[in-house]
Amino acid sequence: SMVADQLGLIHCMDALMLITTTEYVSPVSDENVTVTATEFSNVAVRLYTPRKEAGGLRRSMIFFHGGGWCLGDAGMKSYDHMMRWTAHRLNAVVVSVNYRLAPKYRFPTQFEDVYSVTKFFLQPSVLAQYGVDPDRVCVAGDSAGGNLAAAVAQQLLEDSEVKTKLKVQVLIYPALQTLDLDSPSYRENKNDGILSKMLMVRFWNEYITGDTALGEAMASNRHIPAELSHLFQFVNWSSLLPEEMKKDHIYTSPTYGSSELARKYPSFLDVRVAPLLATDAQLRQLPPTYILTCEQDVLRDEGVMYARRLEAAGVPVTHDHGKDAFHGALMFISSPTELAIGHRLLNRLTEWLDENL
């Protein structure tokens, strides 16, 4: 059945790729926002600059799109709409990054692309060139982009070359850990039509290596060797989830896998891949954080656990939970049926950014 699943997922990937392509819109300016396709640090970006008078230095958002590190494009209609909306509503310079994708490129390429764009943009001379206030810059992303945003925010803390500090970080239903794919949210949503457990496993697998041995081990949750058991404290949902999210789920201790996979592909345990693995000392220095989680989402619990860990480390956190929302809800702002949910979430996020950025 694994083979059939794999074939099914290949078709699924093709279908998703097609959606990405048909959703594409070219970078066209409108009456509110000037849109330019350019490169920062040799990485393609879309730049959204408000047309209205700046009235001083502007705030800025650097955005990383979702799509499991394999799909997606800054030029997709929904992302383009979201960026125009944000630039106009917040009078902000928005940089939307087109990082390179798997399976052609694997970790750390995606991370390095978004990191080098962020580092480039945060240089005082570049911020000045775009009229951006160095005290009002944030990183943001959804899904795999939320993973990249969390990783970038953590990595910047270690980088002595970057003097500009992020004002906030925005993580929209982010993927944050590779250790436990059997949390309540994985159990409850494993056959979800938008992001099933198998598709998420496939995304992780493509991001890290083309070797399906890793995917198969992850699918059965037997990919962490016993000698790394201490890492589970960072993702233990039985201690990190609030009671109402545990429902009747029973936490079972991990079934340990072979040491070989972890030796062969150490990146699946790299903190840049799994930001939930950061120590409390690292988390303590992070900027105020906005996290959106959705009830119908395999990734729900890791967003909640990150919010809890950040709060415990003393970081100001706003955690919004969409009880009626699903993974990818913000992508559906251009289709009328899901309009209400997507718009409500986007409005809420814009309000939060308006107050905090």
Short mmCIF file of N, CA and C in Angstrom, two decimals, residues 191-281:
data_model
loop_
_atom_site.label_atom_id
_atom_site.label_comp_id
_atom_site.label_asym_id
_atom_site.label_seq_id
_atom_site.Cartn_x
_atom_site.Cartn_y
_atom_site.Cartn_z
N ASN A 191 -6.41 12.04 7.49
CA ASN A 191 -6.91 11.91 6.12
C ASN A 191 -7.48 13.21 5.58
N ASP A 192 -7.03 14.33 6.14
CA ASP A 192 -7.53 15.63 5.71
C ASP A 192 -7.32 15.83 4.22
N GLY A 193 -8.34 16.41 3.57
CA GLY A 193 -8.29 16.59 2.11
C GLY A 193 -7.26 17.59 1.64
N ILE A 194 -6.87 18.53 2.50
CA ILE A 194 -5.90 19.54 2.08
C ILE A 194 -4.48 19.12 2.47
N LEU A 195 -4.29 18.72 3.72
CA LEU A 195 -2.96 18.30 4.16
C LEU A 195 -3.11 17.04 5.00
N SER A 196 -3.01 15.88 4.35
CA SER A 196 -3.10 14.61 5.07
C SER A 196 -1.75 14.32 5.74
N LYS A 197 -1.76 13.38 6.65
CA LYS A 197 -0.50 12.98 7.29
C LYS A 197 0.50 12.50 6.24
N MET A 198 0.03 11.67 5.27
CA MET A 198 0.96 11.15 4.26
C MET A 198 1.54 12.25 3.39
N LEU A 199 0.74 13.26 3.08
CA LEU A 199 1.28 14.35 2.27
C LEU A 199 2.31 15.14 3.07
N MET A 200 2.05 15.35 4.36
CA MET A 200 3.02 16.06 5.19
C MET A 200 4.32 15.27 5.30
N VAL A 201 4.20 13.96 5.47
CA VAL A 201 5.39 13.09 5.51
C VAL A 201 6.16 13.23 4.19
N ARG A 202 5.41 13.24 3.10
CA ARG A 202 6.03 13.35 1.79
C ARG A 202 6.77 14.68 1.66
N PHE A 203 6.15 15.77 2.14
CA PHE A 203 6.80 17.08 2.09
C PHE A 203 8.11 17.07 2.89
N TRP A 204 8.05 16.57 4.13
CA TRP A 204 9.26 16.49 4.95
C TRP A 204 10.33 15.69 4.22
N ASN A 205 9.91 14.55 3.67
CA ASN A 205 10.85 13.66 3.00
C ASN A 205 11.52 14.35 1.81
N GLU A 206 10.72 15.07 1.02
CA GLU A 206 11.27 15.77 -0.15
C GLU A 206 12.20 16.91 0.26
N TYR A 207 11.87 17.55 1.37
CA TYR A 207 12.68 18.68 1.83
C TYR A 207 14.06 18.19 2.29
N ILE A 208 14.07 17.03 2.95
CA ILE A 208 15.29 16.56 3.59
C ILE A 208 16.13 15.65 2.69
N THR A 209 15.49 14.70 2.02
CA THR A 209 16.20 13.75 1.17
C THR A 209 15.21 13.08 0.24
N GLY A 210 15.68 12.57 -0.87
CA GLY A 210 14.78 11.83 -1.76
C GLY A 210 14.60 10.39 -1.33
N ASP A 211 15.30 9.99 -0.26
CA ASP A 211 15.28 8.59 0.18
C ASP A 211 13.97 8.30 0.91
N THR A 212 13.11 7.46 0.30
CA THR A 212 11.80 7.21 0.91
C THR A 212 11.90 6.41 2.20
N ALA A 213 13.09 5.87 2.49
CA ALA A 213 13.27 5.15 3.77
C ALA A 213 12.95 6.08 4.94
N LEU A 214 13.32 7.34 4.80
CA LEU A 214 13.02 8.31 5.87
C LEU A 214 11.51 8.51 5.96
N GLY A 215 10.85 8.70 4.81
CA GLY A 215 9.40 8.89 4.78
C GLY A 215 8.66 7.72 5.40
N GLU A 216 9.11 6.50 5.06
CA GLU A 216 8.44 5.31 5.60
C GLU A 216 8.61 5.22 7.11
N ALA A 217 9.80 5.56 7.60
CA ALA A 217 10.04 5.54 9.05
C ALA A 217 9.20 6.63 9.73
N MET A 218 9.09 7.79 9.10
CA MET A 218 8.30 8.88 9.68
C MET A 218 6.82 8.52 9.70
N ALA A 219 6.36 7.87 8.64
CA ALA A 219 4.94 7.51 8.54
C ALA A 219 4.53 6.60 9.68
N SER A 220 5.45 5.73 10.12
CA SER A 220 5.11 4.83 11.23
C SER A 220 5.67 5.35 12.56
N ASN A 221 6.18 6.60 12.51
CA ASN A 221 6.70 7.27 13.72
C ASN A 221 7.81 6.48 14.40
N ARG A 222 8.69 5.89 13.58
CA ARG A 222 9.82 5.12 14.13
C ARG A 222 11.12 5.64 13.55
N HIS A 223 11.30 6.95 13.55
CA HIS A 223 12.48 7.49 12.87
C HIS A 223 13.50 8.12 13.82
N ILE A 224 13.17 8.19 15.11
CA ILE A 224 14.09 8.81 16.07
C ILE A 224 14.80 7.70 16.87
N PRO A 225 16.14 7.67 16.83
CA PRO A 225 16.85 6.63 17.58
C PRO A 225 16.83 6.88 19.09
N ALA A 226 16.96 5.81 19.87
CA ALA A 226 16.89 5.90 21.33
C ALA A 226 17.87 6.91 21.91
N GLU A 227 19.06 7.01 21.30
CA GLU A 227 20.06 7.92 21.87
C GLU A 227 19.67 9.39 21.74
N LEU A 228 18.61 9.66 20.98
CA LEU A 228 18.15 11.05 20.86
C LEU A 228 16.82 11.26 21.60
N SER A 229 16.50 10.33 22.50
CA SER A 229 15.21 10.39 23.20
C SER A 229 15.02 11.67 23.99
N HIS A 230 16.13 12.31 24.40
CA HIS A 230 16.01 13.56 25.18
C HIS A 230 15.32 14.67 24.39
N LEU A 231 15.31 14.56 23.05
CA LEU A 231 14.69 15.61 22.23
C LEU A 231 13.17 15.64 22.37
N PHE A 232 12.59 14.49 22.77
CA PHE A 232 11.13 14.43 22.84
C PHE A 232 10.54 15.38 23.87
N GLN A 233 11.33 15.82 24.85
CA GLN A 233 10.81 16.77 25.84
C GLN A 233 10.32 18.06 25.17
N PHE A 234 10.95 18.41 24.03
CA PHE A 234 10.60 19.67 23.36
C PHE A 234 9.29 19.58 22.60
N VAL A 235 8.83 18.35 22.32
CA VAL A 235 7.63 18.17 21.51
C VAL A 235 6.61 17.26 22.21
N ASN A 236 6.74 17.14 23.54
CA ASN A 236 5.85 16.22 24.26
C ASN A 236 4.48 16.85 24.46
N TRP A 237 3.53 16.44 23.61
CA TRP A 237 2.22 17.10 23.67
C TRP A 237 1.48 16.83 24.97
N SER A 238 1.81 15.73 25.64
CA SER A 238 1.08 15.45 26.89
C SER A 238 1.38 16.50 27.95
N SER A 239 2.57 17.10 27.88
CA SER A 239 2.87 18.15 28.86
C SER A 239 2.69 19.55 28.28
N LEU A 240 2.66 19.67 26.94
CA LEU A 240 2.64 21.01 26.34
C LEU A 240 1.28 21.45 25.79
N LEU A 241 0.33 20.53 25.64
CA LEU A 241 -0.98 20.94 25.12
C LEU A 241 -1.95 21.22 26.26
N PRO A 242 -2.82 22.21 26.09
CA PRO A 242 -3.85 22.43 27.10
C PRO A 242 -4.83 21.24 27.12
N GLU A 243 -5.47 21.03 28.26
CA GLU A 243 -6.35 19.87 28.43
C GLU A 243 -7.38 19.71 27.32
N GLU A 244 -8.01 20.84 26.91
CA GLU A 244 -9.10 20.71 25.93
C GLU A 244 -8.61 20.20 24.57
N MET A 245 -7.30 20.31 24.32
CA MET A 245 -6.79 19.82 23.05
C MET A 245 -6.33 18.37 23.12
N LYS A 246 -6.13 17.89 24.35
CA LYS A 246 -5.73 16.49 24.49
C LYS A 246 -6.92 15.56 24.30
N LYS A 247 -8.12 16.08 24.62
CA LYS A 247 -9.35 15.29 24.53
C LYS A 247 -9.13 13.93 25.18
N ASP A 248 -9.45 12.84 24.44
CA ASP A 248 -9.28 11.51 25.04
C ASP A 248 -8.02 10.82 24.55
N HIS A 249 -7.11 11.59 23.95
CA HIS A 249 -5.91 10.97 23.39
C HIS A 249 -4.94 10.55 24.48
N ILE A 250 -4.37 9.38 24.31
CA ILE A 250 -3.40 8.86 25.27
C ILE A 250 -2.01 9.00 24.65
N TYR A 251 -1.10 9.61 25.41
CA TYR A 251 0.27 9.76 24.92
C TYR A 251 0.99 8.42 25.03
N THR A 252 1.59 7.98 23.94
CA THR A 252 2.39 6.75 24.03
C THR A 252 3.84 7.14 23.82
N SER A 253 4.71 6.52 24.60
CA SER A 253 6.14 6.82 24.45
C SER A 253 6.58 6.41 23.05
N PRO A 254 7.58 7.12 22.52
CA PRO A 254 8.04 6.86 21.16
C PRO A 254 8.55 5.43 20.98
N THR A 255 8.34 4.91 19.77
CA THR A 255 8.99 3.66 19.38
C THR A 255 10.26 4.08 18.67
N TYR A 256 11.41 3.68 19.20
CA TYR A 256 12.66 4.18 18.63
C TYR A 256 13.04 3.44 17.36
N GLY A 257 13.70 4.20 16.47
CA GLY A 257 14.12 3.62 15.20
C GLY A 257 15.62 3.37 15.19
N SER A 258 16.13 3.07 14.01
CA SER A 258 17.56 2.77 13.89
C SER A 258 18.36 4.06 13.95
N SER A 259 19.60 3.94 14.36
CA SER A 259 20.48 5.11 14.42
C SER A 259 20.93 5.52 13.02
N GLU A 260 20.77 4.59 12.07
CA GLU A 260 21.33 4.79 10.74
C GLU A 260 20.71 6.01 10.03
N LEU A 261 19.38 6.12 10.08
CA LEU A 261 18.71 7.25 9.41
C LEU A 261 19.18 8.59 9.95
N ALA A 262 19.25 8.68 11.27
CA ALA A 262 19.65 9.94 11.90
C ALA A 262 21.10 10.28 11.59
N ARG A 263 21.92 9.23 11.41
CA ARG A 263 23.32 9.45 11.03
C ARG A 263 23.42 9.90 9.58
N LYS A 264 22.59 9.26 8.74
CA LYS A 264 22.63 9.51 7.29
C LYS A 264 22.03 10.88 6.96
N TYR A 265 20.93 11.23 7.65
CA TYR A 265 20.21 12.47 7.35
C TYR A 265 20.04 13.31 8.61
N PRO A 266 21.15 13.81 9.15
CA PRO A 266 21.04 14.54 10.43
C PRO A 266 20.14 15.77 10.32
N SER A 267 19.89 16.24 9.08
CA SER A 267 19.14 17.49 8.98
C SER A 267 17.71 17.40 9.48
N PHE A 268 17.12 16.18 9.56
CA PHE A 268 15.74 16.18 10.05
C PHE A 268 15.68 16.50 11.54
N LEU A 269 16.84 16.56 12.18
CA LEU A 269 16.89 16.97 13.59
C LEU A 269 17.65 18.28 13.77
N ASP A 270 17.81 19.02 12.67
CA ASP A 270 18.46 20.32 12.71
C ASP A 270 17.42 21.33 13.18
N VAL A 271 17.81 22.23 14.07
CA VAL A 271 16.84 23.20 14.61
C VAL A 271 16.32 24.12 13.50
N ARG A 272 17.09 24.27 12.41
CA ARG A 272 16.62 25.09 11.29
C ARG A 272 15.50 24.39 10.51
N VAL A 273 15.41 23.07 10.68
CA VAL A 273 14.32 22.29 10.07
C VAL A 273 13.17 22.16 11.06
N ALA A 274 13.50 21.97 12.32
CA ALA A 274 12.50 21.76 13.37
C ALA A 274 12.68 22.79 14.49
N PRO A 275 12.16 24.01 14.29
CA PRO A 275 12.40 25.09 15.27
C PRO A 275 11.92 24.79 16.68
N LEU A 276 11.01 23.82 16.84
CA LEU A 276 10.57 23.45 18.20
C LEU A 276 11.69 22.82 19.01
N LEU A 277 12.78 22.42 18.35
CA LEU A 277 13.91 21.82 19.06
C LEU A 277 14.83 22.85 19.71
N ALA A 278 14.53 24.13 19.53
CA ALA A 278 15.35 25.17 20.17
C ALA A 278 15.25 25.04 21.69
N THR A 279 16.34 25.36 22.36
CA THR A 279 16.32 25.31 23.83
C THR A 279 15.56 26.52 24.37
N ASP A 280 15.16 26.43 25.63
CA ASP A 280 14.45 27.55 26.27
C ASP A 280 15.30 28.82 26.24
N ALA A 281 16.62 28.65 26.41
CA ALA A 281 17.52 29.81 26.40
C ALA A 281 17.48 30.52 25.05
#
